[in-house]
CSV table of C-alpha atoms in Angstrom, one decimal:
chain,number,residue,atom,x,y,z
A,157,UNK,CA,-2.1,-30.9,0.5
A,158,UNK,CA,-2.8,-27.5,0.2
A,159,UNK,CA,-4.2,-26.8,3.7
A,160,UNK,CA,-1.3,-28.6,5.1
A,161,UNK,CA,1.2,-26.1,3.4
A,162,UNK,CA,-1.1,-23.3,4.0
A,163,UNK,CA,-0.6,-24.1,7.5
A,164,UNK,CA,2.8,-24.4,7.8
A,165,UNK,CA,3.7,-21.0,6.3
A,166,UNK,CA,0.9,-19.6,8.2
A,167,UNK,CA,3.3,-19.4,10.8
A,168,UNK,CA,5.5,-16.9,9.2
A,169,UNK,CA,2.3,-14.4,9.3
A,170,UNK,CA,2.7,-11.2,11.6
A,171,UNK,CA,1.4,-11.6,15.2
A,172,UNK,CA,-1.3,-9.8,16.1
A,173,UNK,CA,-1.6,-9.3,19.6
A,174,UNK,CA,-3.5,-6.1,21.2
A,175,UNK,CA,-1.3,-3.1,21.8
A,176,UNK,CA,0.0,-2.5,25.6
A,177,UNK,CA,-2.5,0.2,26.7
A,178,UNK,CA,-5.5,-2.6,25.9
A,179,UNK,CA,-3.6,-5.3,27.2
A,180,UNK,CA,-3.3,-2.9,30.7
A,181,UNK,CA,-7.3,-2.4,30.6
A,182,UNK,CA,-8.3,-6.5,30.5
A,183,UNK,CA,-9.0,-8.5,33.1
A,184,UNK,CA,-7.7,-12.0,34.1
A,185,UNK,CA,-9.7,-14.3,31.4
A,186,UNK,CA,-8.5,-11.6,28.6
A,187,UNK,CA,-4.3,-11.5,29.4
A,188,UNK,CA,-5.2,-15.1,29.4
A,189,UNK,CA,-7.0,-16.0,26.2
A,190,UNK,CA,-4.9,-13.6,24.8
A,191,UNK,CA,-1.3,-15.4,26.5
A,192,UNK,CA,-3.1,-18.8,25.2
A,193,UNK,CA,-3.0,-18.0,21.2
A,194,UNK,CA,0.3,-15.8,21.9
A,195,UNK,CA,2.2,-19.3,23.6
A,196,UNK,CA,0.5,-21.2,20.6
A,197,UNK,CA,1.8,-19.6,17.6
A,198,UNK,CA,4.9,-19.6,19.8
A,199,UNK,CA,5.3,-23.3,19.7
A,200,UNK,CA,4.6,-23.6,16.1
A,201,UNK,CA,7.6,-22.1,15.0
A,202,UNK,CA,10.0,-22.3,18.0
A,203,UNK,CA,11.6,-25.6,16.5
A,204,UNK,CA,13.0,-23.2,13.9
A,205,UNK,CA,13.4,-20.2,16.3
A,206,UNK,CA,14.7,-21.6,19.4
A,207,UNK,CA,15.1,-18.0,21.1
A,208,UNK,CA,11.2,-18.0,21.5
A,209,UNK,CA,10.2,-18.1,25.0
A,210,UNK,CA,8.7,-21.7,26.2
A,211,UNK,CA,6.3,-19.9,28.1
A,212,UNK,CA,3.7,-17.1,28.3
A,213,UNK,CA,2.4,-15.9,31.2
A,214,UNK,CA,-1.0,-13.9,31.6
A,215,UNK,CA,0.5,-10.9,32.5
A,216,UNK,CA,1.0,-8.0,30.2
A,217,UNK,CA,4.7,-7.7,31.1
A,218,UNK,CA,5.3,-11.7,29.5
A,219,UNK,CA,2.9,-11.2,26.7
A,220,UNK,CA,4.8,-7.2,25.7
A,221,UNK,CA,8.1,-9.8,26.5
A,222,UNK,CA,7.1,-12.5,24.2
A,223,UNK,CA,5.8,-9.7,21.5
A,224,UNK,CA,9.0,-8.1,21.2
A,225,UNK,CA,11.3,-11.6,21.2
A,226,UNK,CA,9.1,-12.5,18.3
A,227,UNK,CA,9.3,-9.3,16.4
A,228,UNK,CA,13.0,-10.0,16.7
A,229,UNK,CA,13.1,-13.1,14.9
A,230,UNK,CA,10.0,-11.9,12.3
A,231,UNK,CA,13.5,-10.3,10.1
A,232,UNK,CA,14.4,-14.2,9.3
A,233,UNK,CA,10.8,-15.3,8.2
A,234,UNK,CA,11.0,-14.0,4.4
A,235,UNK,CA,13.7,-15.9,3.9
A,236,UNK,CA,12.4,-19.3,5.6
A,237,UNK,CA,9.4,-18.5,3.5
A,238,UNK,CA,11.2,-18.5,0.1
A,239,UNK,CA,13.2,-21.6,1.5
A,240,UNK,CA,9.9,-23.5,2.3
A,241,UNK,CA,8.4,-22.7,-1.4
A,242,UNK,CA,11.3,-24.2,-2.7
A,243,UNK,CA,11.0,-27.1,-1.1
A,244,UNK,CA,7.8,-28.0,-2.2
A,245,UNK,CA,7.8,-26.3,-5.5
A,246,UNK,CA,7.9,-29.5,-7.6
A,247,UNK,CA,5.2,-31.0,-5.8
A,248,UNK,CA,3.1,-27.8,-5.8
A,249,UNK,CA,3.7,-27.9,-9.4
A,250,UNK,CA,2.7,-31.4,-9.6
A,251,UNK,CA,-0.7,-30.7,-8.0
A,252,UNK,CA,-1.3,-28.6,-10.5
A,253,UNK,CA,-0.8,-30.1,-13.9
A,254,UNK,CA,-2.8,-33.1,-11.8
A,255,UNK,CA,-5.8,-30.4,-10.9
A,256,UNK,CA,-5.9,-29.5,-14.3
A,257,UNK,CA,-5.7,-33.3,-15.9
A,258,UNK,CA,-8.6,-34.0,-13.7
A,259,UNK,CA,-10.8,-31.1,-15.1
A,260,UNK,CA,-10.4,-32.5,-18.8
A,261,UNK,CA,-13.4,-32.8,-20.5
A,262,UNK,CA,-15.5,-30.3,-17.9
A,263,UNK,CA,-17.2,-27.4,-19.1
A,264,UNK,CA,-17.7,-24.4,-17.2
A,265,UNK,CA,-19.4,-20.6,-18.1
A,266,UNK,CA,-16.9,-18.2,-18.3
A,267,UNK,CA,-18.2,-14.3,-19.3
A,268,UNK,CA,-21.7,-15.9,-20.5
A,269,UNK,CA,-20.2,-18.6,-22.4
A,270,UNK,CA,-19.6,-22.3,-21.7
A,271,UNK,CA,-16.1,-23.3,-22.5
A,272,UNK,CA,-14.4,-27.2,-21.9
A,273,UNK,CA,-11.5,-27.4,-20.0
A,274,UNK,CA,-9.2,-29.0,-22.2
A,275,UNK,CA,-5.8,-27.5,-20.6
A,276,UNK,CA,-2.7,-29.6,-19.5
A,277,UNK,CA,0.6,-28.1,-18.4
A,278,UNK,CA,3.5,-29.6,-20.9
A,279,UNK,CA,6.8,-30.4,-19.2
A,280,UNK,CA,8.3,-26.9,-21.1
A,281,UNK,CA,5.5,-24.8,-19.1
A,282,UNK,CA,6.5,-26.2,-15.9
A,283,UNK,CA,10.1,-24.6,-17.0
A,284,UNK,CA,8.4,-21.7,-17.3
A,285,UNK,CA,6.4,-21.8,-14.1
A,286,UNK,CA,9.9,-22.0,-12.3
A,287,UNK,CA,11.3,-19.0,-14.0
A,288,UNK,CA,8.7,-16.8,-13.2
A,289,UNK,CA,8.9,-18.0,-9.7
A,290,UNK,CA,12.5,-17.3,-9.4
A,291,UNK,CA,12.2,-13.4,-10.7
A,292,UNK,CA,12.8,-14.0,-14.4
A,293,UNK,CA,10.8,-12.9,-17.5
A,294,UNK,CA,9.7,-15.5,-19.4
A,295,UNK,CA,9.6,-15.3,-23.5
A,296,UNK,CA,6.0,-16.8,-24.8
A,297,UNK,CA,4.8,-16.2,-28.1
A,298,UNK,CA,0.9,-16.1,-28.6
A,299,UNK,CA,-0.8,-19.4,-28.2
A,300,UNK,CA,2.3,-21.3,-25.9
A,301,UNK,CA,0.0,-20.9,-22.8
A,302,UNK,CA,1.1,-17.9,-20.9
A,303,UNK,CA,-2.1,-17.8,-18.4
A,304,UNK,CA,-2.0,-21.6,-17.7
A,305,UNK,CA,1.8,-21.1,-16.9
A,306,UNK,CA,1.2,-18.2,-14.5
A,307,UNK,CA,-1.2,-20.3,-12.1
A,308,UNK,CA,1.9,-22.8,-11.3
A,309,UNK,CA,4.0,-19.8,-9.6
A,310,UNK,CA,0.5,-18.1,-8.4
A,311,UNK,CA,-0.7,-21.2,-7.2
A,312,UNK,CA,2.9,-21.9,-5.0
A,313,UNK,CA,3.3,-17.9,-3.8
A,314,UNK,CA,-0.7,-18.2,-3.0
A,315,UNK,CA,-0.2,-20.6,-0.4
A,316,UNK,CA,1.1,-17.8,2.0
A,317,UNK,CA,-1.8,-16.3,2.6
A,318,UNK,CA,-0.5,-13.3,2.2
A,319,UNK,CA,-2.0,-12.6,-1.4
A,320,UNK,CA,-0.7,-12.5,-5.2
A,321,UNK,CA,-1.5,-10.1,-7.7
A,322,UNK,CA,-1.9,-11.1,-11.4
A,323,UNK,CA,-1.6,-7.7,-13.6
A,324,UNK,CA,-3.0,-8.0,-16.5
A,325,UNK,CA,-3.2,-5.2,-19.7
A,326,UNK,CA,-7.3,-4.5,-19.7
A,327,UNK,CA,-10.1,-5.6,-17.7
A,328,UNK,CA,-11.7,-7.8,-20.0
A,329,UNK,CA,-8.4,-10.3,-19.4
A,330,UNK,CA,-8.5,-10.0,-15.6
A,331,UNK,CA,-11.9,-10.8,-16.0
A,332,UNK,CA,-11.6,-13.9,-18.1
A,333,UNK,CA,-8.7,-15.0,-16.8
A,334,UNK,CA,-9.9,-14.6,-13.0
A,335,UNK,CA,-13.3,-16.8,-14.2
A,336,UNK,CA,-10.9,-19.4,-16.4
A,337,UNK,CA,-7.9,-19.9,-14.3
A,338,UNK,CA,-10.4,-19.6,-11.2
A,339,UNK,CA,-11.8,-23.2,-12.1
A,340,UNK,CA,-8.4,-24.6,-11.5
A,341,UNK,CA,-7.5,-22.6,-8.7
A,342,UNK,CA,-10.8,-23.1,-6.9
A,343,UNK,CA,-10.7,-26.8,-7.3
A,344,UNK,CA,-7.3,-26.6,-5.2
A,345,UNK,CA,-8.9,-24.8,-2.4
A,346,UNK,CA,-7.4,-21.1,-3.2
A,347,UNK,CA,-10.1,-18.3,-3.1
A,348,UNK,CA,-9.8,-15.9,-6.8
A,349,UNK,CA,-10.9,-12.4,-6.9
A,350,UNK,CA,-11.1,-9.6,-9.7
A,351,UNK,CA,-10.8,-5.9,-9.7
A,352,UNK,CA,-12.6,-4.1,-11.9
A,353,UNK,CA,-13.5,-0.2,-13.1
A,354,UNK,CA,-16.4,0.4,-11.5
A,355,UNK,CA,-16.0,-1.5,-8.5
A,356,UNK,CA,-17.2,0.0,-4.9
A,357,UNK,CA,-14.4,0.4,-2.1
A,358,UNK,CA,-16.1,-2.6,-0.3
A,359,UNK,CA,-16.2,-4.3,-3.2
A,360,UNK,CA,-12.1,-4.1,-4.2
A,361,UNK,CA,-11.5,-4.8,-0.7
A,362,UNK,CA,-13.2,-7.9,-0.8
A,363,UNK,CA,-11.4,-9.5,-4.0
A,364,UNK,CA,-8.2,-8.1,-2.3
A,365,UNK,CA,-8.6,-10.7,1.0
A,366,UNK,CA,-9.0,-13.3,-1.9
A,367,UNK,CA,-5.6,-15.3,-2.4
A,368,UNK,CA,-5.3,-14.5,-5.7
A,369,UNK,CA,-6.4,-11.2,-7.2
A,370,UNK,CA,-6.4,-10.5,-10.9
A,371,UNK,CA,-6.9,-6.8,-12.6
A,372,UNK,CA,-5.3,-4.3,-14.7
A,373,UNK,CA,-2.1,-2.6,-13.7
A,374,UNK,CA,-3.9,1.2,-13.8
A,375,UNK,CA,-6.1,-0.3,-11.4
A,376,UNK,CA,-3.7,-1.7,-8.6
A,377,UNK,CA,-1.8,1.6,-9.3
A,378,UNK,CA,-4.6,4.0,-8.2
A,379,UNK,CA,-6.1,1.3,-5.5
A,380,UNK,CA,-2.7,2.2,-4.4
A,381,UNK,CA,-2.9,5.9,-4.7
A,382,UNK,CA,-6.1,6.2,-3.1
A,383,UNK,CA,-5.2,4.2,0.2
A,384,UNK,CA,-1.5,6.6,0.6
A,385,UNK,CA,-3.5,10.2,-0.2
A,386,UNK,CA,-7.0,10.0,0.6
A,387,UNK,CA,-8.1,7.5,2.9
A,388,UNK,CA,-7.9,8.1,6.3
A,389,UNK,CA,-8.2,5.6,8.5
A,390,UNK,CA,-7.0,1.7,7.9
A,391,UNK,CA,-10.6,1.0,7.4
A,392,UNK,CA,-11.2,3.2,4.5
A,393,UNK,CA,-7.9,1.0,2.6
A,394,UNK,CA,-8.8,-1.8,0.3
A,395,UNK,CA,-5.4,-3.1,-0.3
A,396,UNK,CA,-4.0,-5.5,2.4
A,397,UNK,CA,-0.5,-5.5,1.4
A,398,UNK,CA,2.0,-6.4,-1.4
A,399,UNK,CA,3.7,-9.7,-1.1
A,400,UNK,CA,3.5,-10.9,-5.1
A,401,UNK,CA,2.6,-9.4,-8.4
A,402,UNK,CA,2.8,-11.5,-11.6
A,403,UNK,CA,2.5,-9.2,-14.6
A,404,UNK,CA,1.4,-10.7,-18.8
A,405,UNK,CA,3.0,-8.2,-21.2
A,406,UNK,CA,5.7,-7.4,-18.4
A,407,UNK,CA,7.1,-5.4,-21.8
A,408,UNK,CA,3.9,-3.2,-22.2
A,409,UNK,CA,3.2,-2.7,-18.7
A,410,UNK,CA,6.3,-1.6,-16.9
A,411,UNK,CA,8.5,0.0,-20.0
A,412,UNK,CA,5.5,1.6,-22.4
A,413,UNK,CA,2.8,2.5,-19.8
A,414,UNK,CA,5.2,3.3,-17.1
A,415,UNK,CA,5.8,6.9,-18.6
A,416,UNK,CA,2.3,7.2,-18.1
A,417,UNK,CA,1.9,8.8,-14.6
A,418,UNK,CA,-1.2,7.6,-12.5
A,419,UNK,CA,-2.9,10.8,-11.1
A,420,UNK,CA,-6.0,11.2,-9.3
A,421,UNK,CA,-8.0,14.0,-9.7
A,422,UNK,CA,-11.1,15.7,-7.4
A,423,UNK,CA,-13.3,18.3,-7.1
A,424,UNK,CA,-12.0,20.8,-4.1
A,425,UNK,CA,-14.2,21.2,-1.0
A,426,UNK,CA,-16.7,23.9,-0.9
A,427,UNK,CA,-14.4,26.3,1.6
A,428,UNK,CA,-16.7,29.3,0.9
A,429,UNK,CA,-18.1,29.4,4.5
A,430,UNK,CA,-14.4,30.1,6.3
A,431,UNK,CA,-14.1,32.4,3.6
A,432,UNK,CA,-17.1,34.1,5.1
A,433,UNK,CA,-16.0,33.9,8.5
A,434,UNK,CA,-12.2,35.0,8.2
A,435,UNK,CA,-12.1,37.7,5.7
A,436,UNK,CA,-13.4,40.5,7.9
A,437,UNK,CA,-10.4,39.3,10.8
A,438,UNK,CA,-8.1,39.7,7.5
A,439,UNK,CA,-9.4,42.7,6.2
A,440,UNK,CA,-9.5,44.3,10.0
A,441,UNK,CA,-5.7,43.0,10.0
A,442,UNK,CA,-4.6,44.3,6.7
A,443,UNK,CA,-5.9,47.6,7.9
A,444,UNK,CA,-4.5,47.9,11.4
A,445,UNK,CA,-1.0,46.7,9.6
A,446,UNK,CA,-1.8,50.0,6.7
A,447,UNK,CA,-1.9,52.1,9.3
A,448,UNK,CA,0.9,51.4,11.9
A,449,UNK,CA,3.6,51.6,8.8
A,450,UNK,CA,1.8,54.8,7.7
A,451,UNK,CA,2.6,56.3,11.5
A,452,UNK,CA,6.0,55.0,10.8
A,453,UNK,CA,6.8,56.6,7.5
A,454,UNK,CA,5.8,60.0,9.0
A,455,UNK,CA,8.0,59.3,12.0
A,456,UNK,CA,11.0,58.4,9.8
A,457,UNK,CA,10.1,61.5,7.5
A,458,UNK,CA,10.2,63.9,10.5
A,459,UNK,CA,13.1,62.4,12.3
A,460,UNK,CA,15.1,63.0,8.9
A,461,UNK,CA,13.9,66.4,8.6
A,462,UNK,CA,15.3,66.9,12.1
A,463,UNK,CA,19.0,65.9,10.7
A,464,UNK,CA,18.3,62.3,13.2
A,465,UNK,CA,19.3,59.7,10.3
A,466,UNK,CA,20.0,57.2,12.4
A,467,UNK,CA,17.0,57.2,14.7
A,468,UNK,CA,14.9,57.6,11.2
A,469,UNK,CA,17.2,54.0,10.1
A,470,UNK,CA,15.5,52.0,13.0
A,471,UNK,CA,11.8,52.9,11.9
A,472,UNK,CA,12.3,52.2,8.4
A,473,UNK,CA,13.7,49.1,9.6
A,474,UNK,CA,10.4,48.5,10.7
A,475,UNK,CA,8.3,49.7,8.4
A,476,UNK,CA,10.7,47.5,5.9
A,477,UNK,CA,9.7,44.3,7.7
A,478,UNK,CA,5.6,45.6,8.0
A,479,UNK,CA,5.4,46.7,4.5
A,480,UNK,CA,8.5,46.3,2.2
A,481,UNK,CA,6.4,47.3,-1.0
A,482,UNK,CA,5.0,50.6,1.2
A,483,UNK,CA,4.8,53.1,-1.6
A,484,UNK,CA,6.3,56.0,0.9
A,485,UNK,CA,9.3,53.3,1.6
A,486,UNK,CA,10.0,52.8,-1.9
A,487,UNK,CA,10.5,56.3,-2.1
A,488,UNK,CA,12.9,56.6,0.6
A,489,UNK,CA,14.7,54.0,-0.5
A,490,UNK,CA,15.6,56.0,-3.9
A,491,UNK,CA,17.9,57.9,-1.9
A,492,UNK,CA,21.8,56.2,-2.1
A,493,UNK,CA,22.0,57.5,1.4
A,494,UNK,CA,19.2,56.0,3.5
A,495,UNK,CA,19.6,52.4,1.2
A,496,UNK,CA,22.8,52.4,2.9
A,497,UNK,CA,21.5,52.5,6.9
């Protein structure tokens, strides 16, 4: 069952289609390979979106025609997507409790030690399951089963392929909880991953194409950070988007910790070598700039001398915008009479 719903809201995923300038540089077999997967996503969800064109020709002028018709309709799918969970939330749900009936009695090694799966969702957590999927908080005390509730709504959201986060509040719990609730999810056909501390880039990015991924909430914040300001190309991003997060301790994590700001911190470039290179231009510069309002300080001066104020005005006008701390201008500026030119 879960393949089947995988596939259905498979079809509410973004197109990806080449952009026009490499759809202008194929030849026949590629506009029509490419037309081929463009017409069948097409029919898949036309039934639903009857403004889709019927057909798609291999030319680049139908495929860029049929790319922007569905970009049009894309606006609708989040909603259809949230309709279609719905739908089949209760028996999602049911699949579930099932999953995890059939593992009773199983043991599995989970951080080096073999544990029995013993776990059954009560009628009460399936409540709870629905809340969370709806955008409530729900109130568990200690020992009612807060990480077996999560994987119903993780489980349902999962199925769109489009990735849930579980936040948890260290990485000892992502790890555990990853490895424990991973038994269940894995027996349903989802994929789990975990981010940890000292993860490589290549690393995160893999257990972020995982349905599910489970980590700590400083550690999705600065995966974060680091993909906006300092990688730069898509390549160098481990994220893939953000569809889903389902936080334990929702209290601690976004009231307490949020006054905590995430910052990331380097060491600067060595720069020393354009230092090198420009600071005899700038000294040069500097020099050149000394001199030219030194030759119009004396002008001013001798033009003032000569009873021409206003002729003196305009160079001090200019040596105002070359050097307005000039030592010579600050003198002449002491004077009520010349401040006023």
């Amino acid at each position: 069952m879960t393949t089947g719903w995988q596939r259905h809201l498979a079809r509410y995923h973004k197109l990806d289609v080449p952009a026009k300038f490499e759809l202008e540089r194929m030849d026949e077999s590629g506009l029509r390979e490419v037309a081929s997967a463009v017409q069948n996503r097409l029919t898949v969800i036309r039934p639903e979106f009857s403004s889709l064109p019927k057909t798609v020709q291999p030319t680049v002028a139908s495929i860029e025609a049929a790319k922007a018709t569905f970009h049009e309709v894309s606006g609708q799918f989040a909603k259809a997507r949230v309709k279609y969970l719905e739908k089949i939330l209760p028996e999602a749900y049911a699949v579930v409790k099932n999953a995890a009936r059939r593992l009773c009695g199983s043991q599995h090694e989970i951080n080096g030690q073999v544990m029995t799966w013993d776990m059954v969702h009560f009628d009460v957590q399936l409540i709870g399951g629905i809340a969370i999927h709806r955008g409530m908080i729900a109130e568990m005390q200690t020992g009612e089963g807060k990480t077996l509730v999560a994987t119903l709504p993780v489980y349902l959201n999962a199925l769109t392929g489009l990735g849930v986060h579980v936040v948890t509040v260290n990485d000892y719990l992502a790890k555990r909880d990853s490895e424990w609730m991973g038994v269940l999810f894995r027996s349903l056909g989802l994929t789990v991953g975990c981010i940890q501390n000292d993860m490589s880039p290549g690393e995160r990015r893999s257990a972020y194409a995982q349905d599910i991924t489970y980590g700590t909430n400083s550690e999705f914040g600065f995966d974060y950070l680091r993909d906006n300001g300092m990688a730069s190309t898509k390549d160098e991003q481990v994220q893939r988007g953000h569809y889903l997060a389902i936080i334990d301790e929702v209290d601690s994590i976004l009231i307490d910790e949020a006054r905590t700001p995430l910052i990331i911190t380097g060491h600067a470039g060595n720069d020393s070598h354009q230092y090198d290179l420009y600071k005899p231009m700038v000294e040069q510069l500097v020099k050149k700039q000394t001199e030219l309002c030194n030759q119009l300080a004396s002008e001013a001066k001798r033009l003032m001398d000569a009873g021409d104020i206003a002729a003196a005005g305009v160079f001090l006008y200019k040596l105002k915008l070359g050097q307005p701390r000039n030592r010579r201008f600050m003198r002449f500026m002491e004077d009520p009479e010349l401040r006023r030119l």
